[in-house]
Amino acid sequence: MYGLVNNGVRTYVIEHHGTACWSAICAKAGVDEQEFETMTAYDDAITNAMVGAVSETLGLTVETVLEVFGRYWVGFAQSTAIGKLIDMSGNTFWDRLRGLDDMHERIRNTMPELDPPGFDLEDMPDGSRRLHYHSSRNGLAPMVVGLLHGLAEECGIEVRIDHLVAKADGADHDVFGLSIMTSEAAA
């Protein structure tokens, strides 16, 4: 993962739990660096170790840590250059989901080692939608749930998310059922 993601974890922990907690997490994760170069690619093992250390230190499951961080990531990313790319995707929740792959391709221009996930939005006959999430990484579906909630909040809506198909159960990708819980006019 790029340092931008690791710095997102760092910023979240410091904002919500303080610098002493962050130092303890780094020590527990065996991470020497307490700050990361945004545009540098780091081994995924570093990010995974930090998530595990956050989980252990805060007494949360790894899945909860990932979901909370996914929700936080949306606002964090908005404060970076990525925010402009997110905004280019459109104003509605659905437009932003449809624009995720294009956004990742634009980011790849400055981060050539980026291994982004893929997202395919499928319209269902009942008006709901399914989001197909493809990733070379395992275990990040809870982060996607948090991201979806964060994007929905940013668009002024609430979304119901059902994890219909799980890569963790042997499928080749995850599928989420999505339906708007509040007026889409706010999107």
C-alpha positions as a Markdown table, in Angstrom:
| # | Residue | x | y | z |
|---|---|---|---|---|
| 1 | Met | 0.0 | 0.0 | 0.0 |
| 2 | Tyr | 1.1 | 3.5 | -0.5 |
| 3 | Gly | 2.2 | 5.7 | 2.4 |
| 4 | Leu | -1.0 | 7.7 | 1.9 |
| 5 | Val | -3.0 | 4.8 | 3.3 |
| 6 | Asn | -0.6 | 4.3 | 6.2 |
| 7 | Asn | -0.8 | 8.0 | 7.0 |
| 8 | Gly | -4.5 | 7.8 | 7.0 |
| 9 | Val | -4.3 | 5.1 | 9.7 |
| 10 | Arg | -1.8 | 7.3 | 11.6 |
| 11 | Thr | -4.0 | 10.4 | 11.3 |
| 12 | Tyr | -7.1 | 8.5 | 12.5 |
| 13 | Val | -5.3 | 7.0 | 15.5 |
| 14 | Ile | -3.7 | 10.4 | 16.5 |
| 15 | Glu | -7.0 | 12.3 | 16.1 |
| 16 | His | -9.0 | 9.8 | 18.1 |
| 17 | His | -6.5 | 8.3 | 20.6 |
| 18 | Gly | -3.4 | 10.5 | 20.7 |
| 19 | Thr | 0.2 | 10.3 | 19.8 |
| 20 | Ala | 1.1 | 8.1 | 22.7 |
| 21 | Cys | -1.4 | 5.5 | 21.4 |
| 22 | Trp | 0.1 | 5.8 | 17.9 |
| 23 | Ser | 3.6 | 5.2 | 19.3 |
| 24 | Ala | 2.4 | 2.2 | 21.1 |
| 25 | Ile | 0.7 | 0.8 | 18.0 |
| 26 | Cys | 3.9 | 1.3 | 15.9 |
| 27 | Ala | 5.9 | -0.5 | 18.6 |
| 28 | Lys | 3.4 | -3.4 | 18.8 |
| 29 | Ala | 3.4 | -3.6 | 14.9 |
| 30 | Gly | 7.2 | -3.5 | 14.7 |
| 31 | Val | 7.0 | -0.4 | 12.6 |
| 32 | Asp | 10.0 | 1.9 | 12.9 |
| 33 | Glu | 8.5 | 4.7 | 10.9 |
| 34 | Gln | 5.8 | 6.7 | 12.6 |
| 35 | Glu | 5.2 | 8.8 | 9.5 |
| 36 | Phe | 5.1 | 7.6 | 5.9 |
| 37 | Glu | 6.1 | 9.1 | 2.6 |
| 38 | Thr | 2.7 | 9.6 | 0.8 |
| 39 | Met | 3.9 | 8.7 | -2.6 |
| 40 | Thr | 6.1 | 5.7 | -1.6 |
| 41 | Ala | 4.8 | 2.1 | -1.9 |
| 42 | Tyr | 5.1 | 0.1 | 1.2 |
| 43 | Asp | 4.7 | -3.7 | 1.7 |
| 44 | Asp | 1.1 | -4.6 | 2.6 |
| 45 | Ala | 2.5 | -6.4 | 5.6 |
| 46 | Ile | 3.3 | -3.1 | 7.2 |
| 47 | Thr | -0.3 | -1.9 | 6.9 |
| 48 | Asn | -1.6 | -5.3 | 8.0 |
| 49 | Ala | 0.6 | -5.2 | 11.1 |
| 50 | Met | -0.6 | -1.7 | 11.9 |
| 51 | Val | -4.3 | -2.8 | 11.6 |
| 52 | Gly | -3.6 | -5.8 | 13.8 |
| 53 | Ala | -1.9 | -3.6 | 16.4 |
| 54 | Val | -4.8 | -1.1 | 16.3 |
| 55 | Ser | -7.2 | -4.0 | 16.8 |
| 56 | Glu | -5.2 | -5.3 | 19.8 |
| 57 | Thr | -4.5 | -1.9 | 21.4 |
| 58 | Leu | -8.1 | -0.7 | 21.1 |
| 59 | Gly | -9.8 | -4.0 | 21.8 |
| 60 | Leu | -11.6 | -4.1 | 18.5 |
| 61 | Thr | -11.9 | -6.8 | 15.9 |
| 62 | Val | -9.8 | -6.4 | 12.8 |
| 63 | Glu | -13.1 | -6.2 | 10.8 |
| 64 | Thr | -14.3 | -3.3 | 13.0 |
| 65 | Val | -11.0 | -1.5 | 12.7 |
| 66 | Leu | -11.2 | -1.8 | 8.9 |
| 67 | Glu | -14.8 | -0.6 | 8.7 |
| 68 | Val | -14.2 | 2.4 | 11.0 |
| 69 | Phe | -11.1 | 3.3 | 9.0 |
| 70 | Gly | -13.0 | 2.9 | 5.7 |
| 71 | Arg | -15.6 | 5.4 | 6.9 |
| 72 | Tyr | -12.8 | 7.7 | 8.1 |
| 73 | Trp | -10.9 | 7.4 | 4.9 |
| 74 | Val | -13.5 | 9.2 | 2.8 |
| 75 | Gly | -13.1 | 12.4 | 4.7 |
| 76 | Phe | -9.3 | 12.0 | 5.0 |
| 77 | Ala | -9.1 | 11.4 | 1.2 |
| 78 | Gln | -11.2 | 14.5 | 0.6 |
| 79 | Ser | -8.5 | 16.6 | 2.3 |
| 80 | Thr | -5.9 | 15.3 | -0.2 |
| 81 | Ala | -5.6 | 15.6 | -4.0 |
| 82 | Ile | -7.7 | 12.5 | -4.2 |
| 83 | Gly | -10.7 | 14.6 | -3.0 |
| 84 | Lys | -10.7 | 16.5 | -6.3 |
| 85 | Leu | -10.7 | 13.2 | -8.2 |
| 86 | Ile | -13.6 | 11.9 | -6.1 |
| 87 | Asp | -15.5 | 15.1 | -6.8 |
| 88 | Met | -14.9 | 14.6 | -10.6 |
| 89 | Ser | -16.9 | 11.4 | -10.5 |
| 90 | Gly | -20.2 | 13.3 | -9.8 |
| 91 | Asn | -22.4 | 14.5 | -7.0 |
| 92 | Thr | -24.6 | 11.4 | -6.3 |
| 93 | Phe | -23.6 | 8.3 | -4.4 |
| 94 | Trp | -24.2 | 6.2 | -7.5 |
| 95 | Asp | -22.1 | 8.4 | -9.8 |
| 96 | Arg | -19.3 | 8.3 | -7.3 |
| 97 | Leu | -19.4 | 4.5 | -7.1 |
| 98 | Arg | -19.5 | 4.3 | -10.9 |
| 99 | Gly | -16.5 | 6.6 | -11.0 |
| 100 | Leu | -14.2 | 4.7 | -8.6 |
| 101 | Asp | -12.4 | 2.7 | -11.3 |
| 102 | Asp | -11.8 | 5.9 | -13.4 |
| 103 | Met | -10.5 | 7.7 | -10.2 |
| 104 | His | -8.1 | 4.8 | -9.5 |
| 105 | Glu | -6.8 | 5.0 | -13.1 |
| 106 | Arg | -6.1 | 8.7 | -12.7 |
| 107 | Ile | -4.3 | 8.1 | -9.4 |
| 108 | Arg | -2.2 | 5.4 | -11.1 |
| 109 | Asn | -0.7 | 8.2 | -13.2 |
| 110 | Thr | 1.1 | 9.5 | -10.1 |
| 111 | Met | 1.3 | 6.2 | -8.2 |
| 112 | Pro | 2.5 | 3.6 | -10.8 |
| 113 | Glu | 2.7 | 0.7 | -8.3 |
| 114 | Leu | -0.9 | 1.2 | -7.3 |
| 115 | Asp | -2.8 | -2.1 | -7.2 |
| 116 | Pro | -6.4 | -0.7 | -7.0 |
| 117 | Pro | -9.5 | -2.7 | -6.5 |
| 118 | Gly | -12.2 | -2.8 | -9.2 |
| 119 | Phe | -15.8 | -1.9 | -8.7 |
| 120 | Asp | -18.8 | -2.8 | -10.9 |
| 121 | Leu | -22.2 | -1.4 | -10.1 |
| 122 | Glu | -25.1 | -3.5 | -11.2 |
| 123 | Asp | -28.7 | -2.2 | -11.4 |
| 124 | Met | -31.3 | -4.7 | -10.2 |
| 125 | Pro | -34.9 | -4.9 | -11.3 |
| 126 | Asp | -36.3 | -3.9 | -7.9 |
| 127 | Gly | -34.4 | -0.6 | -7.9 |
| 128 | Ser | -31.6 | -1.8 | -5.6 |
| 129 | Arg | -28.1 | -2.2 | -6.8 |
| 130 | Arg | -25.2 | -4.6 | -6.4 |
| 131 | Leu | -21.6 | -3.6 | -6.1 |
| 132 | His | -19.1 | -6.2 | -7.2 |
| 133 | Tyr | -15.8 | -5.6 | -5.5 |
| 134 | His | -12.7 | -7.2 | -7.0 |
| 135 | Ser | -9.3 | -7.1 | -5.3 |
| 136 | Ser | -6.0 | -8.9 | -5.3 |
| 137 | Arg | -5.9 | -8.4 | -1.6 |
| 138 | Asn | -7.8 | -10.5 | 0.9 |
| 139 | Gly | -9.7 | -9.4 | 4.0 |
| 140 | Leu | -10.6 | -5.8 | 3.0 |
| 141 | Ala | -14.3 | -6.2 | 2.5 |
| 142 | Pro | -15.1 | -4.6 | 5.9 |
| 143 | Met | -13.1 | -1.5 | 4.8 |
| 144 | Val | -15.3 | -1.3 | 1.7 |
| 145 | Val | -18.4 | -1.4 | 3.9 |
| 146 | Gly | -17.0 | 1.6 | 5.8 |
| 147 | Leu | -16.1 | 3.4 | 2.6 |
| 148 | Leu | -19.6 | 2.9 | 1.3 |
| 149 | His | -21.1 | 4.3 | 4.5 |
| 150 | Gly | -18.7 | 7.2 | 4.3 |
| 151 | Leu | -19.5 | 8.0 | 0.7 |
| 152 | Ala | -23.2 | 7.8 | 1.5 |
| 153 | Glu | -22.9 | 10.2 | 4.4 |
| 154 | Glu | -20.9 | 12.6 | 2.3 |
| 155 | Cys | -23.7 | 12.6 | -0.2 |
| 156 | Gly | -26.3 | 13.2 | 2.5 |
| 157 | Ile | -27.9 | 9.7 | 2.4 |
| 158 | Glu | -28.0 | 6.5 | 4.4 |
| 159 | Val | -27.4 | 3.3 | 2.6 |
| 160 | Arg | -28.2 | -0.3 | 3.6 |
| 161 | Ile | -25.4 | -2.7 | 2.8 |
| 162 | Asp | -25.8 | -6.5 | 2.6 |
| 163 | His | -22.7 | -8.6 | 2.1 |
| 164 | Leu | -24.3 | -11.1 | -0.4 |
| 165 | Val | -21.2 | -12.9 | -1.6 |
| 166 | Ala | -17.9 | -13.1 | 0.2 |
| 167 | Lys | -14.4 | -13.7 | -1.1 |
| 168 | Ala | -13.6 | -14.9 | 2.4 |
| 169 | Asp | -16.1 | -17.8 | 1.8 |
| 170 | Gly | -14.3 | -18.9 | -1.4 |
| 171 | Ala | -15.9 | -16.7 | -4.1 |
| 172 | Asp | -13.6 | -14.9 | -6.6 |
| 173 | His | -14.9 | -11.5 | -5.4 |
| 174 | Asp | -17.3 | -9.8 | -3.0 |
| 175 | Val | -20.8 | -8.7 | -3.8 |
| 176 | Phe | -22.7 | -6.1 | -1.8 |
| 177 | Gly | -26.4 | -5.4 | -2.0 |
| 178 | Leu | -27.0 | -1.6 | -1.8 |
| 179 | Ser | -30.3 | 0.3 | -1.2 |
| 180 | Ile | -30.9 | 3.9 | -0.2 |
| 181 | Met | -32.5 | 4.3 | 3.2 |
| 182 | Thr | -33.1 | 8.1 | 2.9 |
| 183 | Ser | -34.3 | 10.3 | 0.0 |
| 184 | Glu | -32.0 | 10.0 | -3.0 |
| 185 | Ala | -32.9 | 13.6 | -3.8 |
| 186 | Ala | -30.2 | 14.6 | -1.2 |
| 187 | Ala | -27.6 | 12.6 | -3.2 |
